[in-house]
mmCIF file with all atom_site columns, C-alpha atoms in Angstrom:
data_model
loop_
_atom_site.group_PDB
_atom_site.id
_atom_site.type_symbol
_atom_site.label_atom_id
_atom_site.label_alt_id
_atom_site.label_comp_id
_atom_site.label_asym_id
_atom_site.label_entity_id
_atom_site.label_seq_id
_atom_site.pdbx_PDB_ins_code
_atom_site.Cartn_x
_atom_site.Cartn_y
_atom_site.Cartn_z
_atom_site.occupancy
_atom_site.B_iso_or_equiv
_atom_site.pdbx_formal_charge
_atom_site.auth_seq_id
_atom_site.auth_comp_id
_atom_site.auth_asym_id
_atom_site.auth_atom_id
_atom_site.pdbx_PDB_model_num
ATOM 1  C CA . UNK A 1 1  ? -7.065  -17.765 15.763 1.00 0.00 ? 251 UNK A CA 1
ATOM 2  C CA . UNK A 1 2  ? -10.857 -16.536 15.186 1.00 0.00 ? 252 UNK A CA 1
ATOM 3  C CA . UNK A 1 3  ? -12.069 -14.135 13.186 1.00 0.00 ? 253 UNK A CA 1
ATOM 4  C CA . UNK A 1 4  ? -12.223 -11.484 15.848 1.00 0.00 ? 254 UNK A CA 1
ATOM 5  C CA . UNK A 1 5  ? -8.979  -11.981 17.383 1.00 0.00 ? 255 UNK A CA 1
ATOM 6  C CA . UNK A 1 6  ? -7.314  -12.048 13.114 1.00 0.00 ? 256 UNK A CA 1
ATOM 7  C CA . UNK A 1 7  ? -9.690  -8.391  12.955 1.00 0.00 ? 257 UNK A CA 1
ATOM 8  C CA . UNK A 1 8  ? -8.182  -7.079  16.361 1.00 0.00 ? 258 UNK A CA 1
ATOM 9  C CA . UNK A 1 9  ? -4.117  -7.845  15.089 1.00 0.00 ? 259 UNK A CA 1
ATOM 10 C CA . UNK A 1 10 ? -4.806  -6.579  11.520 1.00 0.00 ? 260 UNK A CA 1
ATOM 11 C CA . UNK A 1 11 ? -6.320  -3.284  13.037 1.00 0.00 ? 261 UNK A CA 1
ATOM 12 C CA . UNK A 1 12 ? -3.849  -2.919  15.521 1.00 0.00 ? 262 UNK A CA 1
ATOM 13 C CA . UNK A 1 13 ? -0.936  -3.360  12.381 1.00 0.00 ? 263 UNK A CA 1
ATOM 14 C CA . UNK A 1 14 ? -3.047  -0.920  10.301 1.00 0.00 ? 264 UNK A CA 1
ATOM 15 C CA . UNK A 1 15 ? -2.784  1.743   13.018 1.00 0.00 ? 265 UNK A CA 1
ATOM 16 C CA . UNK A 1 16 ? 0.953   0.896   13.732 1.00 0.00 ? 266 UNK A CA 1
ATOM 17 C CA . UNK A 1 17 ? 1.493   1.538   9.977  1.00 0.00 ? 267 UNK A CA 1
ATOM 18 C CA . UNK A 1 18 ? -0.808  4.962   9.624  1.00 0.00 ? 268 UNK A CA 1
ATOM 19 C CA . UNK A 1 19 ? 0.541   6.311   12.634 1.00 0.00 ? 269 UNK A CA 1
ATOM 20 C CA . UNK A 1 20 ? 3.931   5.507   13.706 1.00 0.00 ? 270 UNK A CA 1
ATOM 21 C CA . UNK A 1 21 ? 5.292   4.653   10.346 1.00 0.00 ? 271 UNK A CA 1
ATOM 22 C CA . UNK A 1 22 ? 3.213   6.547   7.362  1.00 0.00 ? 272 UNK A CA 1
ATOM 23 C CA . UNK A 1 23 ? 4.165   4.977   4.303  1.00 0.00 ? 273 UNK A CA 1
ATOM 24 C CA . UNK A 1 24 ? 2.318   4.322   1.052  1.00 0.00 ? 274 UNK A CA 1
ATOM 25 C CA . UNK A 1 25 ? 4.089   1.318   1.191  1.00 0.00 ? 275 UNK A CA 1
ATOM 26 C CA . UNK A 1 26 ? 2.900   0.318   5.157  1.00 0.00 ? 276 UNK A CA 1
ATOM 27 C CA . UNK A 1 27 ? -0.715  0.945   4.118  1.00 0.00 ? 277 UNK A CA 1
ATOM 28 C CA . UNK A 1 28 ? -0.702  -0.862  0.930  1.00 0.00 ? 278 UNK A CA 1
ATOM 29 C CA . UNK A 1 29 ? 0.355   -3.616  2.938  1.00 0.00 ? 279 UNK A CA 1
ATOM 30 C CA . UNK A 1 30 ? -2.922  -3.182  5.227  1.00 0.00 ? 280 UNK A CA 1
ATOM 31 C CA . UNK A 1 31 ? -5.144  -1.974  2.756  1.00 0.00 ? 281 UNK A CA 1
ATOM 32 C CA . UNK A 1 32 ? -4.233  -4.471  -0.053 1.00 0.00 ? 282 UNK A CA 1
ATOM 33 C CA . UNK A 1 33 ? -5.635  -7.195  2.177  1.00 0.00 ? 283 UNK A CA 1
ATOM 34 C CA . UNK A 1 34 ? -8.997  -6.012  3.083  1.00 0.00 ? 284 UNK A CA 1
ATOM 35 C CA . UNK A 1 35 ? -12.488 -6.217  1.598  1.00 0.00 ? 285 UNK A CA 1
ATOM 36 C CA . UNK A 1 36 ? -13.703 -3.530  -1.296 1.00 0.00 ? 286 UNK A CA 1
ATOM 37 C CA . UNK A 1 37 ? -16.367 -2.953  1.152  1.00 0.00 ? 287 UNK A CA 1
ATOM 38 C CA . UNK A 1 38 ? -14.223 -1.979  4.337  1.00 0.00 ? 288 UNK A CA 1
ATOM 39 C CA . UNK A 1 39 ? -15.509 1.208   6.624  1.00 0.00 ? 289 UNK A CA 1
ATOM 40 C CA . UNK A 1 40 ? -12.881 3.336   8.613  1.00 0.00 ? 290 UNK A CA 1
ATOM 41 C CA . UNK A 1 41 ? -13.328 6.159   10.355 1.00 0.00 ? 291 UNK A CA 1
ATOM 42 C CA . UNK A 1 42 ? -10.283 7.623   11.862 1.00 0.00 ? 292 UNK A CA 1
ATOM 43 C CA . UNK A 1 43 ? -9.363  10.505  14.407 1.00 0.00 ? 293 UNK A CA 1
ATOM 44 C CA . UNK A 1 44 ? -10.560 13.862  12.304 1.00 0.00 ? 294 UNK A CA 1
ATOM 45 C CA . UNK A 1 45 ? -13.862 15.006  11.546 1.00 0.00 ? 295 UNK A CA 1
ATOM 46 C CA . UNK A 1 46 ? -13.435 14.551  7.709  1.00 0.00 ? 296 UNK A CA 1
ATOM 47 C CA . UNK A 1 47 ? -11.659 10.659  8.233  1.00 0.00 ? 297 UNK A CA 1
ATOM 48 C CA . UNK A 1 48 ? -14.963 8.544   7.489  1.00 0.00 ? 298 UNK A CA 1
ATOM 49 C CA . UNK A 1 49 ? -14.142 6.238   5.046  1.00 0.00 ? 299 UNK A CA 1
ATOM 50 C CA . UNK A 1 50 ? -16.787 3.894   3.592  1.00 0.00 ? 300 UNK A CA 1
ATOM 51 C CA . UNK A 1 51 ? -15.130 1.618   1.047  1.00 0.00 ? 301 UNK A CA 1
ATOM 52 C CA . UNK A 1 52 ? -11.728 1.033   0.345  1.00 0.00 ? 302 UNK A CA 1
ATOM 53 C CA . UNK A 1 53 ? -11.100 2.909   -2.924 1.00 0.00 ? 303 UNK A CA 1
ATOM 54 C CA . UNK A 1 54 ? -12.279 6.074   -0.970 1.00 0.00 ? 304 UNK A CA 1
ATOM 55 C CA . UNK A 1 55 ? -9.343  5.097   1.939  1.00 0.00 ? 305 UNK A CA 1
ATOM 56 C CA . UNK A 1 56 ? -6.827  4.689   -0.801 1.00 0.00 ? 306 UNK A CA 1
ATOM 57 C CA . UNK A 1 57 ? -7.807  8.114   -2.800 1.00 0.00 ? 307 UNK A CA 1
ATOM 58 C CA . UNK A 1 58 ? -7.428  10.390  0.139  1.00 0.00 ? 308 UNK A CA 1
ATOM 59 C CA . UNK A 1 59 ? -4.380  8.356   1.561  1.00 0.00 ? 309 UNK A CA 1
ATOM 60 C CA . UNK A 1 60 ? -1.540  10.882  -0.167 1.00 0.00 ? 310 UNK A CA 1
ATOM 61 C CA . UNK A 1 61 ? -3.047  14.042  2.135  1.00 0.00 ? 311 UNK A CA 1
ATOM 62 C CA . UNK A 1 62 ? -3.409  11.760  5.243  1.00 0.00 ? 312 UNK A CA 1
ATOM 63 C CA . UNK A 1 63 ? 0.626   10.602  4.759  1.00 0.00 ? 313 UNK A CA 1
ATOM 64 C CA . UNK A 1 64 ? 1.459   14.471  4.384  1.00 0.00 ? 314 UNK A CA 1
ATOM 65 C CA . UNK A 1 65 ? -0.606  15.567  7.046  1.00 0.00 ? 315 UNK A CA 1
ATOM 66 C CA . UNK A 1 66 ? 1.049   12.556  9.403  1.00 0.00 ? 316 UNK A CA 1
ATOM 67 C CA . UNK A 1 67 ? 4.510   13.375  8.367  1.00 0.00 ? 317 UNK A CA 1
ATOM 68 C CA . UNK A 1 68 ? 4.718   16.593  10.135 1.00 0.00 ? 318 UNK A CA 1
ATOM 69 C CA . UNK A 1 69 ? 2.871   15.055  13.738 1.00 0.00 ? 319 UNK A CA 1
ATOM 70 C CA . UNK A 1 70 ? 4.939   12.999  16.500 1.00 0.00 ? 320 UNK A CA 1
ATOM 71 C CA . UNK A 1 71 ? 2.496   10.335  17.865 1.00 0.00 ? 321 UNK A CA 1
ATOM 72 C CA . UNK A 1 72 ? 3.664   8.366   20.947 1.00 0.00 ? 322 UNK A CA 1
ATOM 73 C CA . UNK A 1 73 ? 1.242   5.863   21.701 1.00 0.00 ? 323 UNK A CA 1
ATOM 74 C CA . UNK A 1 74 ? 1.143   5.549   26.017 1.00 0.00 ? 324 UNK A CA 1
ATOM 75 C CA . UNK A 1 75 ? -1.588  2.527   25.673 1.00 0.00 ? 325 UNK A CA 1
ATOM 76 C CA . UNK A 1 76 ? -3.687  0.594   22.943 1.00 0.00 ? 326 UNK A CA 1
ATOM 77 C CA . UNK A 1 77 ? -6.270  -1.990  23.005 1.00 0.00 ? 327 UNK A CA 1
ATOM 78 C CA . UNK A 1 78 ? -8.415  -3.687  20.307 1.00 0.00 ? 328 UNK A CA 1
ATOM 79 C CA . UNK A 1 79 ? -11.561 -5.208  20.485 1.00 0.00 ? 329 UNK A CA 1
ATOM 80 C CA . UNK A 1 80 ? -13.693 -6.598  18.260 1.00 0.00 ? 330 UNK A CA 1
ATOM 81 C CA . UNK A 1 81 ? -17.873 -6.855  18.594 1.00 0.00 ? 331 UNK A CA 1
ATOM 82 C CA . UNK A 1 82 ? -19.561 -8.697  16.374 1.00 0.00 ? 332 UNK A CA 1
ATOM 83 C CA . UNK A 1 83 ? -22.437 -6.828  14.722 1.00 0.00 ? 333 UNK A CA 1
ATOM 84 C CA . UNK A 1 84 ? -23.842 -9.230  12.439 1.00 0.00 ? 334 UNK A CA 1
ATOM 85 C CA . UNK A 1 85 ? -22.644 -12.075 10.556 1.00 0.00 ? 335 UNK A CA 1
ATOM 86 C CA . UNK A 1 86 ? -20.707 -9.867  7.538  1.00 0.00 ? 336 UNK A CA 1
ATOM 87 C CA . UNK A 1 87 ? -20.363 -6.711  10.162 1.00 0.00 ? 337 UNK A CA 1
ATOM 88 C CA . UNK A 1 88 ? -17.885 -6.717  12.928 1.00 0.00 ? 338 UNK A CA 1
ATOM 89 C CA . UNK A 1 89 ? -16.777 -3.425  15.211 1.00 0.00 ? 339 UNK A CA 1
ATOM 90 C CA . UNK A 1 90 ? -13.058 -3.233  16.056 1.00 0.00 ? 340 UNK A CA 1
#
């Protein structure tokens, strides 16, 4: 498995976790295995998230916010683009 394709199944796991099952526990899992320096910017205006410290500080309002809202995901797809060497776009 390359990089990209390891990038596209731990973002498509990360997702799984923060939006079908909302746990502290699911995105410690996720979050415990990525870099300091990890950028995510999710579905609301206020979800950009620029290292991973910031992600795990405003996690506690995301899970309550989540636990009130049915998702049902109809399709998914992950791709990953290559930026730079150190920079890749899933």
């Amino acid at each position: 498995m390359n990089a990209e394709q390891y990038l596209c199944e731990l973002t498509q796991r990360f997702w799984r976790y923060y939006v079908l099952d909302p746990t502290e526990e699911n995105f410690e899992r996720i979050v415990g295995r990525c870099s300091e320096d990890i950028v995510m910017i999710g579905t609301g205006k206020h979800e950009i998230y620029t290292d991973a410290s910031k992600i795990a500080a405003n996690m506690q309002s995301n899970l309550s916010e989540a636990a009130h809202i049915r998702f049902d995901v109809l399709d998914e797809w992950y791709d990953a683009l290559t930026v730079r060497e150190d920079v890749v776009l899933v």
